[in-house]
DNA sequence: TTTATAATCTAATCTTGATTCGATTAAATT
DNA sequence: AATTTAATCGAATCAAGATTAGATTATAAA
């Protein structure tokens, strides 16, 4: 009954990648469906076969990016290592995932706000597509919750480190926000043609924060 | 000959403040001239009396924000203090200026890209307003240059600190980007209703980086 | 082969929004 | 008072862009 999609046809993933690419260049609002479509040799109309609308496409890009990082984070958290080691790994994973796919990385930083400023889409006639809108809101809130969860992973290791006497910090919440800000910023200034690889940058940044966390500084 | 503007009339500054406010809510592309105008009880058309166009209005917001911080930064740089002290002051000034005017602060982070993606405005007929466009580009490039200069101020203190043996760091460039990322991120998550004041946040973040910079950590 | 469904396309539709034009009002200077 | 320039406004222009509607084509499954 169900048909396997043809190999040469464009799939969701292709579109998401392409969208991220265009998004980086133009930002959400300035990006047209046509722009995204062009990137995968489709027409704007065709995109609506894969995604219900522009907002939902954006959301999918962000969801994908976030889940991909979270997936890599969890095993590190669960491992039986020192907190210093774990935190170092987490920083590395976060930063390299941003530098390896700068498009998605930048989207994670820049395109979250358009998501928040959700304006109910233009009414078609008078038909309340309120259900669709609510669906979207729900999905979006889930995304934000996942984001909090992600931040929380960092906070957890930091606190664990403090409890174990491995780390010293006055305010773990702020420390984590400080770290995440630094990481996210990488997505903005990093250039593949720059002098340092993502790995190297990750190492430098990890050193910076771990040095700060070491007690008896 | 020239007329002093009437007291009750709206001036450039009012508009810039209002614009920043709206910008924070909606982001540049999603912000309409009407939105900005409404914030100061004007019509969209009236804004064109004060600014040549939307791009130029955005640029003015950013220029204002940047210069205001730079102004406060320079005397610190010039003072005869330890680098640790100077850096601490600079961090404080940067962060508090972001938290005291979060609207402009957020604009400095989010609205720079729309500036880069400058697309020559729709041609009026065929009349090359190329001069205006070039003017804009020039002004924009100046802004970017000032931004580099700003970043450079931090780099300078850090390097000076290293030279004097006050600081230890492997890569001052990356360290500064790390710091600035952390600072800028504050503009995004900070809420006036939150548990910490801008000052307190600034202190915590300064502590974090200075601890990391202290040699023989 | 048929058939159902996926993937696309072209051609509307319909709105929104930047910008321009031509008044109009108000205040400062002379 | 007369004149000039600043500030504003309402209405018109003009283009762009999201989304829909109605085909059309391709391909997997039966």
Short mmCIF file of C-alpha atoms (C1' of nucleotides) in Angstrom, two decimals:
data_model
loop_
_atom_site.label_atom_id
_atom_site.label_comp_id
_atom_site.label_asym_id
_atom_site.label_seq_id
_atom_site.Cartn_x
_atom_site.Cartn_y
_atom_site.Cartn_z
CA UNK A 1 0.00 0.00 0.00
CA UNK A 2 2.52 2.56 1.13
CA UNK A 3 5.06 3.40 -1.46
CA UNK A 4 8.75 3.72 -0.85
CA UNK A 5 9.86 7.13 -2.07
CA UNK A 6 11.82 7.13 -5.28
CA UNK A 7 15.55 7.49 -4.89
CA UNK A 8 16.01 10.59 -6.92
CA UNK A 9 13.13 12.41 -5.31
CA UNK A 10 13.89 15.00 -2.70
CA UNK A 11 13.23 14.00 0.87
CA UNK A 12 12.63 15.78 4.13
CA UNK A 13 16.24 15.61 5.17
CA UNK A 14 17.48 17.15 1.95
CA UNK A 15 15.10 20.01 2.40
CA UNK A 16 16.08 20.57 6.01
CA UNK A 17 19.73 20.75 5.12
CA UNK A 18 19.05 23.08 2.26
CA UNK A 19 16.83 25.23 4.41
CA UNK A 20 19.50 25.58 7.05
CA UNK A 21 21.92 26.64 4.37
CA UNK A 22 19.65 29.35 3.06
CA UNK A 23 18.68 30.37 6.56
CA UNK A 24 22.25 31.05 7.45
CA UNK A 25 22.61 33.40 4.54
CA UNK A 26 19.38 35.29 4.88
CA UNK A 27 17.72 34.62 8.18
CA UNK A 28 14.24 33.25 8.52
CA UNK A 29 12.11 36.20 7.60
CA UNK A 30 14.22 37.16 4.64
CA UNK A 31 14.26 33.61 3.37
CA UNK A 32 11.54 32.78 0.89
CA UNK A 33 10.10 29.39 0.27
CA UNK A 34 11.32 29.87 -3.25
CA UNK A 35 14.88 30.31 -1.99
CA UNK A 36 14.72 27.07 -0.11
CA UNK A 37 13.07 25.28 -2.99
CA UNK A 38 15.70 26.51 -5.41
CA UNK A 39 18.42 25.03 -3.24
CA UNK A 40 16.98 21.58 -3.91
CA UNK A 41 15.74 22.25 -7.43
CA UNK A 42 12.09 22.38 -6.58
CA UNK A 43 9.41 24.99 -6.80
CA UNK A 44 8.06 26.67 -3.72
CA UNK A 45 4.77 24.89 -4.10
CA UNK A 46 6.45 21.51 -3.91
CA UNK A 47 7.75 22.21 -0.47
CA UNK A 48 4.22 22.13 0.80
CA UNK A 49 4.09 18.48 -0.03
CA UNK A 50 6.77 17.89 2.59
CA UNK A 51 5.98 20.51 5.19
CA UNK A 52 2.74 22.13 6.09
CA UNK A 53 4.16 25.63 6.05
CA UNK A 54 7.18 27.79 6.52
CA UNK A 55 7.03 27.90 10.30
CA UNK A 56 6.84 24.20 10.53
CA UNK A 57 9.80 23.83 8.23
CA UNK A 58 11.85 26.10 10.45
CA UNK A 59 10.82 24.20 13.50
CA UNK A 60 11.88 20.95 11.88
CA UNK A 61 15.32 22.36 11.15
CA UNK A 62 15.77 23.35 14.76
CA UNK A 63 14.38 20.15 16.19
CA UNK A 64 16.77 18.15 14.07
CA UNK A 65 19.76 20.18 15.13
CA UNK A 66 18.92 20.00 18.79
CA UNK A 67 18.15 16.31 18.97
CA UNK A 68 21.31 15.49 17.15
CA UNK A 69 23.39 17.18 19.84
CA UNK A 70 21.37 15.83 22.71
CA UNK A 71 21.86 12.32 21.40
CA UNK A 72 25.60 12.70 21.58
CA UNK A 73 25.45 14.33 24.97
CA UNK A 74 23.58 11.70 26.90
CA UNK A 75 26.10 8.85 26.72
CA UNK A 76 28.76 11.22 27.98
CA UNK A 77 26.64 12.19 30.93
CA UNK A 78 25.99 8.58 31.74
CA UNK A 79 29.63 7.53 31.60
CA UNK A 80 31.67 6.75 34.69
CA UNK A 81 34.26 9.44 34.30
CA UNK A 82 35.39 12.40 36.27
CA UNK A 83 33.20 15.44 35.86
CA UNK A 84 36.11 17.31 34.38
CA UNK A 85 36.39 14.67 31.71
CA UNK A 86 32.70 14.60 31.04
CA UNK A 87 32.37 18.34 30.84
CA UNK A 88 35.30 18.51 28.50
CA UNK A 89 33.66 15.97 26.24
CA UNK A 90 30.38 17.79 26.28
CA UNK A 91 32.00 21.04 25.33
CA UNK A 92 33.84 19.32 22.53
CA UNK A 93 30.71 17.69 21.20
CA UNK A 94 28.70 20.84 21.38
CA UNK A 95 31.23 23.00 19.66
CA UNK A 96 32.24 20.56 16.98
CA UNK A 97 28.65 19.88 16.15
CA UNK A 98 28.24 23.60 15.62
CA UNK A 99 31.33 23.91 13.47
CA UNK A 100 30.65 20.79 11.46
CA UNK A 101 27.29 22.04 10.42
CA UNK A 102 27.51 25.75 10.76
CA UNK A 103 24.26 26.23 8.93
CA UNK A 104 22.21 24.34 11.45
CA UNK A 105 24.38 25.73 14.22
CA UNK A 106 23.68 29.30 13.23
CA UNK A 107 20.02 28.52 12.89
CA UNK A 108 19.98 27.23 16.45
CA UNK A 109 21.25 30.59 17.56
CA UNK A 110 19.49 33.01 15.29
CA UNK A 111 16.26 31.43 14.27
CA UNK A 112 14.80 30.67 17.62
CA UNK A 113 13.25 34.04 18.02
CA UNK A 114 11.21 33.90 14.82
CA UNK A 115 9.79 30.79 16.38
CA UNK A 116 8.74 32.64 19.49
CA UNK A 117 7.16 35.47 17.61
CA UNK A 118 4.64 33.08 16.16
CA UNK A 119 1.92 35.03 14.52
CA UNK A 120 -1.15 33.00 13.58
CA UNK A 121 -0.97 32.54 9.82
CA UNK A 122 -3.25 34.52 7.53
CA UNK A 123 -6.77 33.25 7.80
CA UNK A 124 -8.02 31.35 4.78
CA UNK A 125 -11.44 32.84 4.44
CA UNK A 126 -12.77 32.30 7.91
CA UNK A 127 -11.94 28.68 8.41
CA UNK A 128 -10.33 28.33 11.79
CA UNK A 129 -7.22 26.31 11.30
CA UNK A 130 -6.83 26.78 15.00
CA UNK A 131 -6.10 23.11 15.42
CA UNK A 132 -3.06 23.35 13.21
CA UNK A 133 -1.96 26.45 15.05
CA UNK A 134 -2.29 24.72 18.39
CA UNK A 135 -0.36 21.77 17.10
CA UNK A 136 2.40 24.07 16.12
CA UNK A 137 2.43 25.82 19.46
CA UNK A 138 2.60 22.48 21.21
CA UNK A 139 5.46 21.32 19.07
CA UNK A 140 7.25 24.56 19.60
CA UNK A 141 6.88 24.37 23.33
CA UNK A 142 8.26 20.88 23.24
CA UNK A 143 11.24 22.23 21.42
CA UNK A 144 11.80 24.86 24.08
CA UNK A 145 11.49 22.22 26.74
CA UNK A 146 14.15 20.16 25.00
CA UNK A 147 16.33 23.18 24.92
CA UNK A 148 15.99 23.61 28.63
CA UNK A 149 16.76 19.97 29.04
CA UNK A 150 19.89 20.40 27.01
CA UNK A 151 21.05 23.29 29.15
CA UNK A 152 20.23 21.23 32.15
CA UNK A 153 22.62 18.50 31.10
CA UNK A 154 25.47 20.93 31.48
CA UNK A 155 24.20 22.19 34.76
CA UNK A 156 24.01 18.67 36.02
CA UNK A 157 27.66 17.85 35.38
CA UNK A 158 28.76 21.13 36.82
CA UNK A 159 26.78 20.56 40.00
CA UNK A 160 27.95 17.01 40.26
CA UNK A 161 31.49 18.27 39.93
CA UNK A 162 30.93 20.77 42.68
CA UNK A 163 29.44 18.13 44.93
CA UNK A 164 32.38 15.86 44.36
CA UNK A 165 34.78 18.68 45.11
CA UNK A 166 36.11 18.58 41.58
CA UNK A 167 34.75 21.96 40.65
CA UNK A 168 34.42 25.34 42.21
CA UNK A 169 31.83 27.85 41.09
CA UNK A 170 29.61 30.36 42.74
CA UNK A 171 26.60 29.99 40.55
CA UNK A 172 26.24 26.97 38.31
CA UNK A 173 23.29 28.39 36.43
CA UNK A 174 25.12 31.48 35.34
CA UNK A 175 28.27 29.53 34.67
CA UNK A 176 26.41 27.27 32.29
CA UNK A 177 24.77 30.15 30.52
CA UNK A 178 28.18 31.71 30.19
CA UNK A 179 29.52 28.56 28.62
CA UNK A 180 26.62 28.10 26.27
CA UNK A 181 26.86 31.69 25.15
CA UNK A 182 30.50 31.17 24.34
CA UNK A 183 29.73 28.00 22.43
CA UNK A 184 26.87 29.43 20.47
CA UNK A 185 28.92 32.41 19.56
CA UNK A 186 31.33 30.08 17.81
CA UNK A 187 28.59 29.26 15.35
CA UNK A 188 28.58 32.89 14.43
CA UNK A 189 32.24 33.71 13.99
CA UNK A 190 33.64 30.34 12.96
CA UNK A 191 34.80 30.02 9.35
CA UNK A 192 35.93 26.80 7.80
CA UNK A 193 38.73 28.71 6.18
CA UNK A 194 39.93 30.06 9.50
CA UNK A 195 43.22 29.08 11.12
CA UNK A 196 41.70 26.72 13.70
CA UNK A 197 39.64 23.59 13.37
CA UNK A 198 36.49 23.05 15.34
CA UNK A 199 38.38 20.56 17.49
CA UNK A 200 41.08 23.05 18.30
CA UNK A 201 38.60 25.72 19.18
CA UNK A 202 36.72 23.29 21.35
CA UNK A 203 39.89 22.43 23.18
CA UNK A 204 40.79 26.03 23.83
CA UNK A 205 37.36 26.84 25.13
CA UNK A 206 37.17 23.75 27.26
CA UNK A 207 40.54 24.65 28.75
CA UNK A 208 39.32 28.10 29.55
CA UNK A 209 36.30 26.95 31.47
CA UNK A 210 37.90 24.00 33.15
CA UNK A 211 40.74 26.14 34.36
CA UNK A 212 38.18 28.44 35.86
CA UNK A 213 36.35 25.59 37.52
CA UNK A 214 39.41 24.04 39.11
CA UNK A 215 39.34 24.69 42.84
CA UNK A 216 42.22 26.36 44.63
CA UNK A 217 42.76 28.50 41.56
CA UNK B 1 17.27 80.02 9.05
CA UNK B 2 17.36 76.63 10.63
CA UNK B 3 14.54 75.92 12.96
CA UNK B 4 14.87 74.35 16.33
CA UNK B 5 12.62 71.30 16.42
CA UNK B 6 9.52 71.71 18.50
CA UNK B 7 9.62 70.13 21.91
CA UNK B 8 6.70 67.83 21.50
CA UNK B 9 7.79 66.55 18.15
CA UNK B 10 9.42 63.17 17.92
CA UNK B 11 13.15 63.16 17.40
CA UNK B 12 15.70 60.72 16.07
CA UNK B 13 16.57 59.40 19.48
CA UNK B 14 12.99 58.64 20.37
CA UNK B 15 12.62 56.67 17.20
CA UNK B 16 15.82 54.73 17.72
CA UNK B 17 14.76 53.70 21.18
CA UNK B 18 11.33 52.73 19.98
CA UNK B 19 12.79 50.83 17.07
CA UNK B 20 15.07 48.82 19.33
CA UNK B 21 12.10 47.94 21.45
CA UNK B 22 10.08 46.66 18.54
CA UNK B 23 13.11 44.97 17.07
CA UNK B 24 13.59 42.94 20.18
CA UNK B 25 10.06 41.65 19.99
CA UNK B 26 9.93 40.87 16.31
CA UNK B 27 13.34 40.95 14.72
CA UNK B 28 14.22 43.18 11.85
CA UNK B 29 12.50 41.51 8.95
CA UNK B 30 9.32 40.91 10.85
CA UNK B 31 9.25 44.47 12.07
CA UNK B 32 7.28 46.86 9.92
CA UNK B 33 7.82 50.55 9.66
CA UNK B 34 4.28 50.84 10.87
CA UNK B 35 5.19 48.92 14.03
CA UNK B 36 8.01 51.27 14.78
CA UNK B 37 5.93 54.31 13.96
CA UNK B 38 3.13 53.13 16.21
CA UNK B 39 5.55 52.90 19.11
CA UNK B 40 6.08 56.66 18.88
CA UNK B 41 2.57 57.57 17.72
CA UNK B 42 3.50 58.35 14.17
CA UNK B 43 2.56 56.94 10.82
CA UNK B 44 5.00 54.90 8.80
CA UNK B 45 5.32 57.67 6.28
CA UNK B 46 6.52 60.08 8.93
CA UNK B 47 9.52 57.95 9.72
CA UNK B 48 10.89 58.74 6.30
CA UNK B 49 11.26 62.29 7.38
CA UNK B 50 13.82 61.16 9.93
CA UNK B 51 15.48 58.23 8.21
CA UNK B 52 15.95 57.54 4.56
CA UNK B 53 14.76 53.97 4.83
CA UNK B 54 14.36 50.93 6.98
CA UNK B 55 17.93 49.70 6.56
CA UNK B 56 19.33 53.00 7.54
CA UNK B 57 17.15 53.11 10.61
CA UNK B 58 18.44 49.73 11.68
CA UNK B 59 21.99 50.81 11.12
CA UNK B 60 21.43 53.88 13.25
CA UNK B 61 20.16 51.75 16.11
CA UNK B 62 23.24 49.59 16.00
CA UNK B 63 25.67 52.44 15.61
CA UNK B 64 24.19 54.12 18.63
CA UNK B 65 24.44 51.02 20.75
CA UNK B 66 28.00 50.32 19.79
CA UNK B 67 29.36 53.81 20.20
CA UNK B 68 27.78 54.11 23.58
CA UNK B 69 29.71 51.08 24.83
CA UNK B 70 32.93 52.03 23.16
CA UNK B 71 32.81 55.41 24.83
CA UNK B 72 32.70 53.83 28.23
CA UNK B 73 35.39 51.36 27.36
CA UNK B 74 38.12 53.69 26.29
CA UNK B 75 38.78 55.48 29.58
CA UNK B 76 39.10 52.12 31.30
CA UNK B 77 41.67 51.03 28.77
CA UNK B 78 43.64 54.18 29.25
CA UNK B 79 43.69 54.01 33.04
CA UNK B 80 46.76 53.08 35.01
CA UNK B 81 45.44 49.97 36.63
CA UNK B 82 46.29 46.34 36.65
CA UNK B 83 45.04 44.45 33.65
CA UNK B 84 42.90 42.32 35.90
CA UNK B 85 41.22 45.42 37.18
CA UNK B 86 40.76 46.88 33.74
CA UNK B 87 39.40 43.70 32.28
CA UNK B 88 37.00 43.36 35.14
CA UNK B 89 35.74 46.86 34.54
CA UNK B 90 35.34 46.26 30.86
CA UNK B 91 33.32 43.14 31.43
CA UNK B 92 31.15 44.97 33.88
CA UNK B 93 30.55 47.85 31.53
CA UNK B 94 29.79 45.62 28.62
CA UNK B 95 27.36 43.41 30.46
CA UNK B 96 25.57 46.12 32.35
CA UNK B 97 25.15 48.14 29.21
CA UNK B 98 23.46 45.12 27.69
CA UNK B 99 21.22 44.53 30.65
CA UNK B 100 20.34 48.17 31.12
CA UNK B 101 19.08 48.44 27.62
CA UNK B 102 18.23 44.95 26.61
CA UNK B 103 16.46 46.12 23.51
CA UNK B 104 19.53 47.67 22.00
CA UNK B 105 21.63 44.87 23.42
CA UNK B 106 19.59 42.21 21.72
CA UNK B 107 19.66 44.19 18.51
CA UNK B 108 23.44 44.23 18.66
CA UNK B 109 23.38 40.47 18.71
CA UNK B 110 20.52 39.59 16.44
CA UNK B 111 20.19 42.35 13.95
CA UNK B 112 23.66 42.45 12.59
CA UNK B 113 23.03 39.81 10.04
CA UNK B 114 20.14 41.59 8.35
CA UNK B 115 22.67 44.33 7.89
CA UNK B 116 25.09 42.05 6.12
CA UNK B 117 22.49 40.61 3.83
CA UNK B 118 21.98 43.98 2.31
CA UNK B 119 20.09 43.61 -0.89
CA UNK B 120 19.97 46.72 -3.04
CA UNK B 121 16.52 48.17 -2.56
CA UNK B 122 13.90 47.81 -5.26
CA UNK B 123 14.75 50.06 -8.17
CA UNK B 124 12.49 53.06 -8.55
CA UNK B 125 11.89 52.90 -12.23
CA UNK B 126 15.42 52.81 -13.53
CA UNK B 127 16.90 55.65 -11.61
CA UNK B 128 20.14 54.45 -10.15
CA UNK B 129 20.09 55.39 -6.52
CA UNK B 130 23.43 53.72 -6.51
CA UNK B 131 24.92 56.64 -4.66
CA UNK B 132 22.59 56.10 -1.74
CA UNK B 133 23.31 52.41 -1.79
CA UNK B 134 27.04 53.02 -1.76
CA UNK B 135 26.66 55.43 1.08
CA UNK B 136 24.87 52.80 3.03
CA UNK B 137 27.49 50.19 2.29
CA UNK B 138 30.18 52.57 3.41
CA UNK B 139 28.40 53.36 6.61
CA UNK B 140 27.80 49.72 7.25
CA UNK B 141 31.41 48.84 6.71
CA UNK B 142 32.38 51.55 9.14
CA UNK B 143 30.10 49.94 11.66
CA UNK B 144 31.77 46.60 11.17
CA UNK B 145 35.13 48.21 11.54
CA UNK B 146 34.04 49.74 14.82
CA UNK B 147 32.90 46.37 15.95
CA UNK B 148 36.30 44.93 15.23
CA UNK B 149 37.81 47.81 17.09
CA UNK B 150 35.62 47.06 20.06
CA UNK B 151 36.68 43.43 20.10
CA UNK B 152 40.21 44.60 19.78
CA UNK B 153 39.99 46.60 22.98
CA UNK B 154 39.46 43.41 24.90
CA UNK B 155 42.23 41.65 23.07
CA UNK B 156 44.55 44.44 23.91
CA UNK B 157 44.04 44.22 27.67
CA UNK B 158 44.33 40.49 27.59
CA UNK B 159 47.60 40.62 25.69
CA UNK B 160 48.91 43.35 27.89
CA UNK B 161 48.06 41.20 30.87
CA UNK B 162 49.90 38.26 29.38
CA UNK B 163 52.93 40.40 28.65
CA UNK B 164 52.99 41.67 32.18
CA UNK B 165 52.70 38.17 33.52
CA UNK B 166 49.34 38.92 35.05
CA UNK B 167 47.44 36.63 32.74
CA UNK B 168 47.85 33.24 31.27
CA UNK B 169 46.10 32.16 28.08
CA UNK B 170 46.95 30.10 25.09
CA UNK B 171 45.09 32.08 22.50
CA UNK B 172 43.98 35.60 23.26
CA UNK B 173 41.86 35.87 20.14
CA UNK B 174 39.77 32.86 20.99
CA UNK B 175 39.62 33.81 24.61
CA UNK B 176 38.17 37.17 23.73
CA UNK B 177 35.64 35.67 21.37
CA UNK B 178 34.68 33.30 24.14
CA UNK B 179 34.16 36.18 26.49
CA UNK B 180 32.21 38.26 24.05
CA UNK B 181 29.98 35.32 23.22
CA UNK B 182 29.23 34.89 26.88
CA UNK B 183 28.47 38.57 27.29
CA UNK B 184 26.28 38.83 24.26
CA UNK B 185 24.36 35.80 25.31
CA UNK B 186 23.36 37.67 28.43
CA UNK B 187 21.41 40.06 26.26
CA UNK B 188 19.38 37.09 25.16
CA UNK B 189 18.55 35.35 28.39
CA UNK B 190 18.60 38.23 30.85
CA UNK B 191 15.25 39.27 32.28
CA UNK B 192 14.75 42.28 34.46
CA UNK B 193 12.49 40.20 36.60
CA UNK B 194 15.15 37.55 37.12
CA UNK B 195 16.86 36.87 40.44
CA UNK B 196 20.10 38.64 39.58
CA UNK B 197 20.89 42.20 38.63
CA UNK B 198 23.06 43.05 35.69
CA UNK B 199 25.80 44.00 38.12
CA UNK B 200 25.67 40.67 39.84
CA UNK B 201 25.75 38.79 36.59
CA UNK B 202 28.66 40.88 35.44
CA UNK B 203 30.55 40.06 38.61
CA UNK B 204 29.97 36.35 38.27
CA UNK B 205 31.07 36.30 34.69
CA UNK B 206 34.09 38.46 35.35
CA UNK B 207 35.07 36.11 38.16
CA UNK B 208 34.79 33.16 35.86
CA UNK B 209 37.09 34.56 33.24
CA UNK B 210 39.56 36.15 35.57
CA UNK B 211 39.92 32.95 37.51
CA UNK B 212 40.70 31.23 34.26
CA UNK B 213 43.25 33.85 33.31
CA UNK B 214 45.12 33.76 36.61
CA UNK B 215 48.47 32.05 36.05
CA UNK B 216 49.51 29.02 38.08
CA UNK B 217 45.88 28.08 38.33
"C1'" DT C 1 -0.84 -4.11 -16.45
"C1'" DT C 2 -3.64 -1.51 -13.16
"C1'" DT C 3 -4.05 1.41 -9.46
"C1'" DA C 4 -3.22 4.24 -5.69
"C1'" DT C 5 -0.21 7.44 -3.90
"C1'" DA C 6 3.92 10.34 -3.91
"C1'" DA C 7 6.23 14.19 -5.85
"C1'" DT C 8 6.04 17.98 -8.74
"C1'" DC C 9 4.60 21.73 -11.38
"C1'" DT C 10 2.09 26.07 -13.21
"C1'" DA C 11 -0.98 29.46 -12.49
"C1'" DA C 12 -3.79 31.85 -9.50
"C1'" DT C 13 -4.98 34.26 -4.97
"C1'" DC C 14 -4.61 37.45 -1.55
"C1'" DT C 15 -2.05 40.09 1.81
"C1'" DT C 16 1.23 42.66 3.59
"C1'" DG C 17 4.57 46.18 3.63
"C1'" DA C 18 8.17 49.50 2.02
"C1'" DT C 19 8.27 53.56 -0.14
"C1'" DT C 20 6.55 57.78 -2.62
"C1'" DC C 21 3.51 61.83 -3.44
"C1'" DG C 22 1.16 65.76 -2.41
"C1'" DA C 23 -1.07 68.06 0.98
"C1'" DT C 24 -1.38 70.20 5.70
"C1'" DT C 25 -0.05 72.07 10.15
"C1'" DA C 26 3.12 74.28 13.37
"C1'" DA C 27 6.76 76.81 14.91
"C1'" DA C 28 10.88 79.80 14.25
"C1'" DT C 29 13.01 83.65 11.98
"C1'" DT C 30 12.80 87.93 9.87
"C1'" DA D 1 2.58 89.55 9.70
"C1'" DA D 2 5.14 87.01 6.19
"C1'" DT D 3 8.04 83.35 5.08
"C1'" DT D 4 10.52 79.29 5.46
"C1'" DT D 5 11.38 74.81 6.93
"C1'" DA D 6 10.15 70.85 10.02
"C1'" DA D 7 6.93 67.26 11.07
"C1'" DT D 8 3.18 64.82 9.98
"C1'" DC D 9 -0.42 62.60 7.63
"C1'" DG D 10 -3.57 59.96 4.19
"C1'" DA D 11 -3.81 57.76 0.02
"C1'" DA D 12 -1.65 55.51 -3.86
"C1'" DT D 13 1.96 52.55 -5.80
"C1'" DC D 14 4.17 48.52 -6.56
"C1'" DA D 15 6.37 44.33 -5.64
"C1'" DA D 16 7.13 40.27 -3.13
"C1'" DG D 17 5.88 36.19 -1.14
"C1'" DA D 18 3.16 32.58 1.40
"C1'" DT D 19 -0.17 29.58 0.37
"C1'" DT D 20 -3.85 27.12 -2.44
"C1'" DA D 21 -5.97 24.81 -6.45
"C1'" DG D 22 -5.89 21.85 -10.03
"C1'" DA D 23 -3.36 19.30 -13.04
"C1'" DT D 24 0.44 15.99 -14.35
"C1'" DT D 25 4.00 12.48 -13.98
"C1'" DA D 26 6.33 8.65 -11.91
"C1'" DT D 27 6.64 4.57 -9.36
"C1'" DA D 28 5.72 0.99 -6.05
"C1'" DA D 29 2.50 -2.59 -5.00
"C1'" DA D 30 -1.05 -5.79 -6.40
#
